[in-house]
XYZ file of C-alpha atoms in Angstrom:
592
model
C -9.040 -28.467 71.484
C -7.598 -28.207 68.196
C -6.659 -24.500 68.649
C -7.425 -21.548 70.436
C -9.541 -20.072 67.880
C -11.707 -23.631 66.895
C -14.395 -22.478 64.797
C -17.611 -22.965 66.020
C -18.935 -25.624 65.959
C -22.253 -26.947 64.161
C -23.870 -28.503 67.553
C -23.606 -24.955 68.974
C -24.350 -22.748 65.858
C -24.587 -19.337 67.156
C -26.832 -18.989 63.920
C -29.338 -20.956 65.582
C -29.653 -18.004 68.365
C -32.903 -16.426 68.701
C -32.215 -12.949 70.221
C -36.003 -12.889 71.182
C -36.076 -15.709 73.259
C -33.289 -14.455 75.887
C -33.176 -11.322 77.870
C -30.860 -8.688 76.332
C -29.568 -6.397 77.863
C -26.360 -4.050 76.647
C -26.436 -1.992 73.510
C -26.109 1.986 73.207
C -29.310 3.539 74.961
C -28.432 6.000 76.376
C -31.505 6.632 79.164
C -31.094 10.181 79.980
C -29.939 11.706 76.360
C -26.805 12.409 78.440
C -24.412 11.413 75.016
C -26.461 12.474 72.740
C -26.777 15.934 73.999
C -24.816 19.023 72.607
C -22.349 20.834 74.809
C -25.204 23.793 75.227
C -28.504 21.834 75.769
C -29.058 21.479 79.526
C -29.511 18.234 80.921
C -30.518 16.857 84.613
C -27.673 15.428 86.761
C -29.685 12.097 87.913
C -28.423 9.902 89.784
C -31.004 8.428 92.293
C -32.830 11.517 92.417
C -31.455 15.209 91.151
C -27.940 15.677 92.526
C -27.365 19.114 94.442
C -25.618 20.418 96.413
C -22.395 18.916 98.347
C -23.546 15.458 96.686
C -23.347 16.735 93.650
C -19.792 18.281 93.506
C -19.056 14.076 95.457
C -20.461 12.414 92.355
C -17.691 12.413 90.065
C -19.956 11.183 87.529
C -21.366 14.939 87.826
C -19.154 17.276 89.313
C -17.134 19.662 87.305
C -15.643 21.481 90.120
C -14.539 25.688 89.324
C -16.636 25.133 85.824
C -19.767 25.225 87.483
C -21.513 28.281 86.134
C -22.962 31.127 88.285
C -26.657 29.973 87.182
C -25.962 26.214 87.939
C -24.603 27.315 91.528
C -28.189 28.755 92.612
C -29.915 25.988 91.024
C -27.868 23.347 92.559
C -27.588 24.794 96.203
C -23.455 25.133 95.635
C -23.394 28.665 97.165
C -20.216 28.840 99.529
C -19.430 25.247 98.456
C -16.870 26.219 96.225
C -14.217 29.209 95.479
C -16.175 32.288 94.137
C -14.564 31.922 90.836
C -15.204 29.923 87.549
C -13.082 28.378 84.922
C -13.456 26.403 81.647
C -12.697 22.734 81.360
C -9.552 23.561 79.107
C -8.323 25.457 81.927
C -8.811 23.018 84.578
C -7.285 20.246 81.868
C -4.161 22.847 81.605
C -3.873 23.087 85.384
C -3.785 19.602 85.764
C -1.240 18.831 82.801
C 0.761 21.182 84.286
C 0.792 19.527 87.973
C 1.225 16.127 86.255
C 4.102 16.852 84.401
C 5.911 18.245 87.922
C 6.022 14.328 88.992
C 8.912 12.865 88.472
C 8.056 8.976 89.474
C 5.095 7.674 87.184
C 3.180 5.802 90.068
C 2.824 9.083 91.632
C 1.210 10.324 88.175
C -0.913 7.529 88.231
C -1.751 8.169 91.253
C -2.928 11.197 90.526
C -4.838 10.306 87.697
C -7.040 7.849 89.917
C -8.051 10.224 92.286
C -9.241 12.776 89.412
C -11.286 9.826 87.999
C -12.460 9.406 91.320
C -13.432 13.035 91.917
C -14.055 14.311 88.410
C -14.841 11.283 85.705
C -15.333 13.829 82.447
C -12.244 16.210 83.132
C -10.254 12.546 83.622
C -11.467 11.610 80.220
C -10.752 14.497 78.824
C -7.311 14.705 79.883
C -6.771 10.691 78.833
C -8.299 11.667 75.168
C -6.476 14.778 74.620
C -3.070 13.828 76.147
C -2.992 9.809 75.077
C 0.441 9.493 73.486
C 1.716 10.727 77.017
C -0.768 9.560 79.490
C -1.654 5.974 77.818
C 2.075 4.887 79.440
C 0.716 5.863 82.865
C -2.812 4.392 83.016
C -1.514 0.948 81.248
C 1.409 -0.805 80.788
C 4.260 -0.239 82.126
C 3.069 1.679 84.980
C -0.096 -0.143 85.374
C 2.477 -3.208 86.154
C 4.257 -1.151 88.819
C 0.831 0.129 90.587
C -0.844 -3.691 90.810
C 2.594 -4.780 92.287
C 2.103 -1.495 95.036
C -2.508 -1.775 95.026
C -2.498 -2.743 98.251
C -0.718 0.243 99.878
C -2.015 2.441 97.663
C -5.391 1.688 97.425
C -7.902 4.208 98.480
C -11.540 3.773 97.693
C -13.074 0.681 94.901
C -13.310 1.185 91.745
C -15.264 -2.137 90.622
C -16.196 -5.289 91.774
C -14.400 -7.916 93.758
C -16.096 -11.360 93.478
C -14.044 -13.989 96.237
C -14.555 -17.383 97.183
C -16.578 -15.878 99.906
C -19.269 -15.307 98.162
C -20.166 -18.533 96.188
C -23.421 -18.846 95.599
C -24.225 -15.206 96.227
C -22.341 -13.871 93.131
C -25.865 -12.792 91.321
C -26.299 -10.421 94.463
C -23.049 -8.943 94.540
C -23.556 -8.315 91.045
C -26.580 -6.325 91.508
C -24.573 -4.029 94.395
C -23.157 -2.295 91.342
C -25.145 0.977 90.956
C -25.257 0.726 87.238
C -27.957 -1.441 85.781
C -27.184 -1.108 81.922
C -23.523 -2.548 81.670
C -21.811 -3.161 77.862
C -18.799 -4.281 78.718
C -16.893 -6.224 81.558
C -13.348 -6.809 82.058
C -12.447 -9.292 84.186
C -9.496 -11.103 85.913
C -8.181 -13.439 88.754
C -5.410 -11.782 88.629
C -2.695 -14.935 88.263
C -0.535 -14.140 85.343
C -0.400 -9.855 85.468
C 1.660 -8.703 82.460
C 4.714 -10.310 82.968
C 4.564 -9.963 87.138
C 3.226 -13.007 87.832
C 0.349 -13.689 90.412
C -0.712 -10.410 91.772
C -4.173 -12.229 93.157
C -6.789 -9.200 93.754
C -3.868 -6.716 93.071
C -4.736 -7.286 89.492
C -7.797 -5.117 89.742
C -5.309 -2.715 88.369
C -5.561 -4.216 85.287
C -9.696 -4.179 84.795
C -9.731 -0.229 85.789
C -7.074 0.546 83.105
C -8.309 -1.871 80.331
C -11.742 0.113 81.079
C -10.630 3.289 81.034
C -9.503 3.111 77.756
C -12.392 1.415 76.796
C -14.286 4.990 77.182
C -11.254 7.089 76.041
C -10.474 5.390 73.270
C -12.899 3.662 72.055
C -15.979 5.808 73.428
C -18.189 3.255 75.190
C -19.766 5.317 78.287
C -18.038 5.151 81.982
C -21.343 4.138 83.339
C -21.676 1.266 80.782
C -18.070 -0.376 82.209
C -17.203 -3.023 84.837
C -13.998 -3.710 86.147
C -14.024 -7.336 87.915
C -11.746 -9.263 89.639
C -12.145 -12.562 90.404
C -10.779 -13.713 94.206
C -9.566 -16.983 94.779
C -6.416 -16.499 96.964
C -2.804 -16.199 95.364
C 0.650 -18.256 95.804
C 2.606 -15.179 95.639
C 3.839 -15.808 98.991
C 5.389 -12.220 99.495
C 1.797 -10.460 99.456
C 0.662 -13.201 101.938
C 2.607 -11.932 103.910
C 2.144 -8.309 103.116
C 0.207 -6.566 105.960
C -1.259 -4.113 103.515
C -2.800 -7.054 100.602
C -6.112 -6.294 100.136
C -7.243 -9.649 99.108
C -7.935 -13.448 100.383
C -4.899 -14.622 102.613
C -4.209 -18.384 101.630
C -3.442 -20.204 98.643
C -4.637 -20.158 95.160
C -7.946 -22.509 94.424
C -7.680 -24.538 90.960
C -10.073 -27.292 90.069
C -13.879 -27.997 90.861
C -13.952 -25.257 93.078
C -12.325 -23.032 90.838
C -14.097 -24.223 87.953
C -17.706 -23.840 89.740
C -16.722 -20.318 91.118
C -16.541 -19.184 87.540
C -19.591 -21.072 86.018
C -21.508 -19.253 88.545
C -19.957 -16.080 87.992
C -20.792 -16.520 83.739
C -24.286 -17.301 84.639
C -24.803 -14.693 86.577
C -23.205 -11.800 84.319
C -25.859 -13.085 81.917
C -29.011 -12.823 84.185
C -27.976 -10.072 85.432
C -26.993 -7.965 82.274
C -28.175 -10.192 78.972
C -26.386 -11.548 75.878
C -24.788 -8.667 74.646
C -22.896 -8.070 77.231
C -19.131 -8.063 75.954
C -16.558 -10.049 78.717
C -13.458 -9.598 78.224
C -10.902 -12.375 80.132
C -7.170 -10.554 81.090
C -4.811 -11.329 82.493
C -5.594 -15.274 83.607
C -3.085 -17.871 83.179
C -2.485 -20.578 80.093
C -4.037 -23.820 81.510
C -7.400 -21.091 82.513
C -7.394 -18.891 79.666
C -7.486 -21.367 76.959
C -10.054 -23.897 78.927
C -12.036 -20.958 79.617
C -12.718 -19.090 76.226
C -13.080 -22.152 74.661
C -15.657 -23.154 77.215
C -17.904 -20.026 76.735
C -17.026 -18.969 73.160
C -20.205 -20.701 72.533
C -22.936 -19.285 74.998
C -21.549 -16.232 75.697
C -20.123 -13.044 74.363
C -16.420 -13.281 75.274
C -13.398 -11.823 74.073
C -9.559 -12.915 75.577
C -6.994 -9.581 74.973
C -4.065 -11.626 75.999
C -4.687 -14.521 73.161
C -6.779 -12.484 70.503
C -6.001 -9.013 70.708
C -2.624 -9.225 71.064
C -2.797 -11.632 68.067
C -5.125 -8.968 66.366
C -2.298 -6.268 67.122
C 0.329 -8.184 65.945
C -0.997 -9.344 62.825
C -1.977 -5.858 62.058
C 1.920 -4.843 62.782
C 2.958 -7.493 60.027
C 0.489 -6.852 57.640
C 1.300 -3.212 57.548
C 5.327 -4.241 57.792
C 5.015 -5.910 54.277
C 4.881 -2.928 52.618
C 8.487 -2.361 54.017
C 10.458 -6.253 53.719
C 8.459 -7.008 50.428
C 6.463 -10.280 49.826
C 3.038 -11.703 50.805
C 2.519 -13.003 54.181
C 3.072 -16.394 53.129
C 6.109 -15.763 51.828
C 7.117 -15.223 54.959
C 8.377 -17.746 57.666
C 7.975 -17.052 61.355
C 9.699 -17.776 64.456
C 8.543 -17.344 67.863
C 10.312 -16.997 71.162
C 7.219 -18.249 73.881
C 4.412 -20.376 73.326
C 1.558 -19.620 75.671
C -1.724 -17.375 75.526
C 0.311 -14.549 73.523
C 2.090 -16.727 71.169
C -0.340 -19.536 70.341
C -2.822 -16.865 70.120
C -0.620 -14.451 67.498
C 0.464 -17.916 65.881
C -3.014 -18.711 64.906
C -4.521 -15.896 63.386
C -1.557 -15.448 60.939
C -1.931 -19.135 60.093
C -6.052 -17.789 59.650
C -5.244 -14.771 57.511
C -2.711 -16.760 55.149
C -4.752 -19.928 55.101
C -7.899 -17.179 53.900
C -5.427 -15.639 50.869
C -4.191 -18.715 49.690
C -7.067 -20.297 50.122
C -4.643 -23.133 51.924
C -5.995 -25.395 54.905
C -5.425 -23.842 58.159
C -3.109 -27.347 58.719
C -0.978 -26.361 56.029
C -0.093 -22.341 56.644
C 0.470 -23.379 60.436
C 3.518 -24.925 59.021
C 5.287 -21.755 58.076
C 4.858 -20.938 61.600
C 7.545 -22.172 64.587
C 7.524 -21.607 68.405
C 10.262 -21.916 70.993
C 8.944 -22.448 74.460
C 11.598 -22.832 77.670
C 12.380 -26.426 76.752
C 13.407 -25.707 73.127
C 11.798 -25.726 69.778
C 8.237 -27.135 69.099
C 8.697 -30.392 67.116
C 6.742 -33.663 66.834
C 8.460 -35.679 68.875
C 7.498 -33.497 71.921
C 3.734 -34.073 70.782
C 2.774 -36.251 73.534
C 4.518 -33.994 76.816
C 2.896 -30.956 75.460
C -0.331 -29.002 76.758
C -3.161 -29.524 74.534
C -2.951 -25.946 72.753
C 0.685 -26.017 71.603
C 0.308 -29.551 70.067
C -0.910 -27.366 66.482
C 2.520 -26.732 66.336
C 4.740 -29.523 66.374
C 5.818 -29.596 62.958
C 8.158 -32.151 62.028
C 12.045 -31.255 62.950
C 15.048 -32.406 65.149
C 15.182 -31.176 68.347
C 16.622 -27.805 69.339
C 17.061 -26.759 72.979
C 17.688 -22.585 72.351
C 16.127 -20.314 70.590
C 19.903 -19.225 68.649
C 20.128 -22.194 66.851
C 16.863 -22.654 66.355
C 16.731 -19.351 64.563
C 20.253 -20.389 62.618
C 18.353 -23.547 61.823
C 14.791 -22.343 60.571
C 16.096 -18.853 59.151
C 13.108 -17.044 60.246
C 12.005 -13.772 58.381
C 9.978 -12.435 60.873
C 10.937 -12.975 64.920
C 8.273 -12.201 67.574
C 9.003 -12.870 71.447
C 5.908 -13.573 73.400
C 8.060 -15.072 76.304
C 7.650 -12.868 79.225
C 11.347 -12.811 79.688
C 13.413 -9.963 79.477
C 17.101 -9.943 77.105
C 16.438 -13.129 75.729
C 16.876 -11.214 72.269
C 20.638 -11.688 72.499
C 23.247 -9.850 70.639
C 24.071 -13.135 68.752
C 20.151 -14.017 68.071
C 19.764 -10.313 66.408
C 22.868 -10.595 64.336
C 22.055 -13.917 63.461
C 18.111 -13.224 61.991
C 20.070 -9.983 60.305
C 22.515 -12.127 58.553
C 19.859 -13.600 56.476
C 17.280 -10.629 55.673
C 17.998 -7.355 54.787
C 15.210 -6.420 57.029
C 14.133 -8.375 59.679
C 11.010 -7.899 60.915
C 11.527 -8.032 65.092
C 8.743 -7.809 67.665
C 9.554 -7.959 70.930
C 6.053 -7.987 73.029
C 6.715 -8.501 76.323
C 5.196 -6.040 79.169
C 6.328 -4.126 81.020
C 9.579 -2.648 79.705
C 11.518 -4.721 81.855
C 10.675 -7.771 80.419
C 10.760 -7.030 77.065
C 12.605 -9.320 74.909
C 15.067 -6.980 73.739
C 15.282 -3.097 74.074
C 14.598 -0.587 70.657
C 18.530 0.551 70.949
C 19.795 -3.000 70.951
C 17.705 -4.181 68.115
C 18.752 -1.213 65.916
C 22.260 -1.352 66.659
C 22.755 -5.014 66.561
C 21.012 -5.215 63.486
C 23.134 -2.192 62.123
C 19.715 -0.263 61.553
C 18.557 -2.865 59.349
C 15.321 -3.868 61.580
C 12.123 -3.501 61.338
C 11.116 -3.069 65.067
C 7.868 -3.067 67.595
C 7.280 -3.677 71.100
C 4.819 -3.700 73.607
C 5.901 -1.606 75.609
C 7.279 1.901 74.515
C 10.810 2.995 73.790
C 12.489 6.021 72.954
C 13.808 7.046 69.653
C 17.156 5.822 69.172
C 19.874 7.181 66.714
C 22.478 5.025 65.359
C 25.069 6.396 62.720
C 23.481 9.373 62.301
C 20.092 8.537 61.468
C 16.936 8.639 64.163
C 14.751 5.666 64.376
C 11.361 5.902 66.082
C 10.161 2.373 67.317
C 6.600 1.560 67.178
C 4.628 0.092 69.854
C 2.438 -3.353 69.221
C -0.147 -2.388 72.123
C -3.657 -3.988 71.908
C -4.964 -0.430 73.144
C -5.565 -0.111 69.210
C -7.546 -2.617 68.313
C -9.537 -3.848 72.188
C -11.562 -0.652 72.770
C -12.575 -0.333 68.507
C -13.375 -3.884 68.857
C -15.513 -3.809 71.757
C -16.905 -0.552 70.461
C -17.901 -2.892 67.078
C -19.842 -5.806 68.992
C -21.734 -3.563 71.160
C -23.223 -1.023 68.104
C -24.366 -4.336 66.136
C -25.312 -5.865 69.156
C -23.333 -8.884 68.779
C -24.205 -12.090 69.995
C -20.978 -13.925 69.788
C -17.214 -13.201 68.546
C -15.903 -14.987 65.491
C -12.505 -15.263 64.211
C -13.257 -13.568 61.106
C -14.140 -10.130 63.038
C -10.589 -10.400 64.682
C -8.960 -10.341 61.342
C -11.280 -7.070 59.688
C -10.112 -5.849 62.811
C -6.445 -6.624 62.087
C -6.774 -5.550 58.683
C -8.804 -2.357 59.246
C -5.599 -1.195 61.793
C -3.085 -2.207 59.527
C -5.064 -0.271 56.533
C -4.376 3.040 58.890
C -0.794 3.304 58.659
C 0.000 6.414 56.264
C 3.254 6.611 53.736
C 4.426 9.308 55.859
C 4.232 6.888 58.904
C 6.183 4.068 57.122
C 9.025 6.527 55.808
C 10.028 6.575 59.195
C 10.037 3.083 59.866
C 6.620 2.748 61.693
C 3.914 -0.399 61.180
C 1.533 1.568 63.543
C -0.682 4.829 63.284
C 0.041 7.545 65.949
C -1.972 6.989 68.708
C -2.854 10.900 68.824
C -5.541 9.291 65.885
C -6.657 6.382 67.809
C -10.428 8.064 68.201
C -10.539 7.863 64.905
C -8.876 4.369 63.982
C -11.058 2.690 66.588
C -14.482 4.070 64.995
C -13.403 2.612 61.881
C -12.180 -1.051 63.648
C -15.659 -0.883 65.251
C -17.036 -0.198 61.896
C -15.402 -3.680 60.100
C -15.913 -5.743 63.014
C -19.723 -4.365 63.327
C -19.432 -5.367 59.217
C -18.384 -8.830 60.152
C -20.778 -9.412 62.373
C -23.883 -8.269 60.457
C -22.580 -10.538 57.122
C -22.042 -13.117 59.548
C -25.615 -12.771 60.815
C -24.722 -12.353 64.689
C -26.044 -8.303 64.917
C -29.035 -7.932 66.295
C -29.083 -4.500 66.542
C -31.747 -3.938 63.176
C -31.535 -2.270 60.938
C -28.133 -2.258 59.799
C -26.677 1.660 59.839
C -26.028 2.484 55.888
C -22.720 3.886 57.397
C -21.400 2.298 59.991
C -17.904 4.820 60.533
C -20.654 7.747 61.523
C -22.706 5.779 63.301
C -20.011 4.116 65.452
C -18.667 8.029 65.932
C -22.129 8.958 66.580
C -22.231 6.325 69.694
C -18.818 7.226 70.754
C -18.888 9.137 74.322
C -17.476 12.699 74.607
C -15.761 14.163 77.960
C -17.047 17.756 77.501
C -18.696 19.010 80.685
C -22.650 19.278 80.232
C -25.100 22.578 81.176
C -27.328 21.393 84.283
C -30.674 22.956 83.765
């Protein structure tokens, strides 16, 4: 494998696709006109038959609690089933705020998030959509880390599927145990390489049910139309084998055949059961897998890996935008990073894409203004033959270094990203050093959650003497150093995952191709306002992320009908409104 993002090749031309002879499934229909219908036109609460009653107000699909009008409770049997009075859905989301913001630990707010999912799926959304710059820390990263570390003893009910080793060879039928038949996107993980937590096993479901859930709230593909997976095969985290309360297989982590086959039959099955267009998006699996994995199915199925290409979307996006602050084109630049695995190799490539498409330069050639440091020193050529096969790209010709401070003394890096998992390794001496040679350095320090992060927003801006440019993945405060306030930014792929999923499933996509990554990159990049780079920033507010992804989904639905892998025909003459059009809205319905 050349690289993680190979084009594809001519043996396996996704051009060569005939959408008619496979069975499709996916797309926006939306059966019962649910999405499509205003807040006043009535609609029928389905879900095997008409809800009513006590089942209704259990289906949180349905219920809407106290905002239950005095009509819908005689025509849905909920006399005496609830408190005689009524209230809007802004006044339940202001209750709820309200009781949220009394928590002081952020587990117990995400604990209380799940369980309004769980009881009340709209009102959730709504609160999610309307509250995202301070909720979006609590349903992801860094408290998502924190709650797959605690799943088992705080688990209460499912909230997706879990696919083990005990059922090979039956995954098709635990497939079809979901309840939804028309699913449009899957997330799925086997949950050995969690943010940077290490094997959580089938703790990681944490990780699916977030991803989703923004999915919906950001990027407005329906609840119903989600499915959180994780994939079983034991862990070698001994600690939760020995955990009384670990919900998942008790012995040792499968690799190899069985491993391998275990996943074969789970792709297989994903596309009888659901069709092409189904969009399956890999998190959260470790190097040697993720790599072997999306290159194995890039070519037969519709899959997507966040932690090599949307991070690498996000990021690109970040320096894009950050060249309208440190001056030059992005080949001009010269980059340096600190970790070399899914993250890195994955950000690595798609700048070497995006400068090798301006300069019009073989790919082989802009990879060389790119260097990575991995734990055993700087990538050079005479490591070539000890490395794995998707760092070899990178071995550019150099003498060995062994740490990533003299490496950065010795290639004089403009730009410094840490992908490394490893938290402080952006020393006080590596800062000063990058600062002593650019008047601002662009510094990206990725790592999730907060703990690991390769540096913290108050040591980059004082080290540097306020000089830096800075994002990270997870968030920070503002921080003021000699008298001036600095707001970091935060490089999170919740901008550009949900738009982009949004984008292949309103054209119908058949496959992902590189070149939709980068109209994504360059859509988010395009969003960041004068006002927003005054004050340092390389990313929009996420208060407009509704917005932002509608227009990512527009590109990367752009892409994919000039690239001729839409089937979704005729092409929308404007693909913004149409992609807002499809976009699902958490406002309680009328029941007729």
């Amino acid at each position: 494998m050349e690289s993680a993002f190979k084009e594809l090749g001519e043996k396996a031309s996704v051009l060569d696709f005939d959408p008619k002879s496979a069975v499709v499934g996916g797309g926006v229909e939306d059966i019962y006109g649910e999405d499509t219908a205003t807040e006043d036109q009535l609609v029928t609460p389905w879900t095997y038959s008409v809800a009513s009653g006590y089942s209704l107000l259990r289906d949180p699909q349905y219920n809407k609690g106290l905002a239950f009008t005095e009509k819908e409770r005689d025509a849905h049997y909920l006399r005496g089933l609830l408190p005689p009075a009524t209230c809007s859905q802004q006044l339940q989301e202001k209750k709820l705020m309200n009781t949220i913001r009394q928590y002081q630990v952020p587990l117990q707010k995400y604990m209380a998030l799940t369980e309004l999912q769980e009881r009340n799926e709209r009102l959730f959304y709504k609160l999610l959509i309307d509250n995202v710059e301070e909720l979006l820390p609590i349903v992801y990263t860094p408290t998502v880390g924190e709650a797959c570390q605690k799943f088992g003893s705080i688990f209460r009910r499912p909230q997706g599927l879990y696919i083990s080793l005990k059922e090979k060879g039956k995954v098709l039928e635990v497939l079809k145990n979901w309840p939804e038949r028309t699913v449009q996107v899957i997330v799925v993980t086997d949950g050995e390489r969690i943010l940077g937590l290490g094997d959580l096993g089938c703790q990681g479901m944490g990780i699916p049910v977030g991803k989703l859930a923004l999915y919906t709230a950001l990027g407005g593909v329906r609840p119903s139309a989600c499915l959180p997976i994780t994939i079983d095969v034991g862990t070698n985290n001994k600690q939760l084998l020995e955990d009384e309360f670990y919900i998942g297989l008790r012995q040792k982590r499968t690799t190899g055949k069985e491993y391998a086959d275990l996943l074969d039959e789970f792709m297989s099955a994903v596309k009888q059961n659901y069709g092409e267009k189904v969009v399956i998006q890999f998190e959260d699996f470790a190097n040697h897998n993720a790599f072997q994995l999306l290159e194995k199915y890039r070519r037969t199925h519709l899959v997507f890996n966040d932690d090599i290409q949307g991070t690498a979307a996000v990021v690109l996006a970040g320096v894009v935008a950050a060249l309208r602050l440190v001056g030059g084109s992005l080949s001009e630049h010269k980059f340096l990073f600190l970790g070399a695995g899914e993250a890195g190799t994955g950000i690595a490539e798609l700048i070497a894409l995006e400068i090798s498409q301006k300069t019009k330069t073989p790919v082989e050639e802009t990879r060389k203004k790119i260097w990575l440091v991995d734990s055993k020193g700087l990538i050079v050529s005479s490591r070539k033959d000890s490395l794995q096969q998707f760092k070899k790209p990178w071995a550019h010709e150099h003498e060995p270094i062994d740490n990533l401070l003299d490496a950065v003394k010795a290639i004089k890096p403009t730009v410094l990203i840490g992908s490394s998992g490893v938290g402080r390794t952006f020393t006080k001496e590596v800062i000063e050093a990058v600062s002593s040679f650019n008047e601002k350095p662009l510094i990206l320090a990725l790592s999730n959650p907060t703990s690991q992060s390769e540096c913290t927003a108050e040591e980059a801006y004082t080290w540097s003497k306020g000089r830096t440019i800075f994002a990270s993945g997870s968030p920070f405060d503002p921080v003021e150093y000699n008298g001036k306030v600095y707001v970091p930014g935060q490089s999170n792929n919740a901008y550009i995952f949900p738009g982009f999923g949004l984008g292949l499933v309103i054209s119908g996509a058949i496959r992902v191709h590189n070149d939709m990554l980068l109209a994504a990159s360059e859509s988010l990049a395009g969003e960041v306002s004068e006002e927003y780079f005054e004050k340092g920033l390389i990313y929009p507010p996420f208060s407009n992320i509704r917005k932002i992804s509608a227009h990512i989904a527009a590109n990367v639905a752009a892409k994919a009908y000039e690239l001729g892998l839409a089937t979704r025909l005729p092409r929308p003459e404007n693909l913004v409104k149409y992609a807002e059009s499809c976009m699902y809205s958490p406002v309680y319905r009328n029941y007729r």
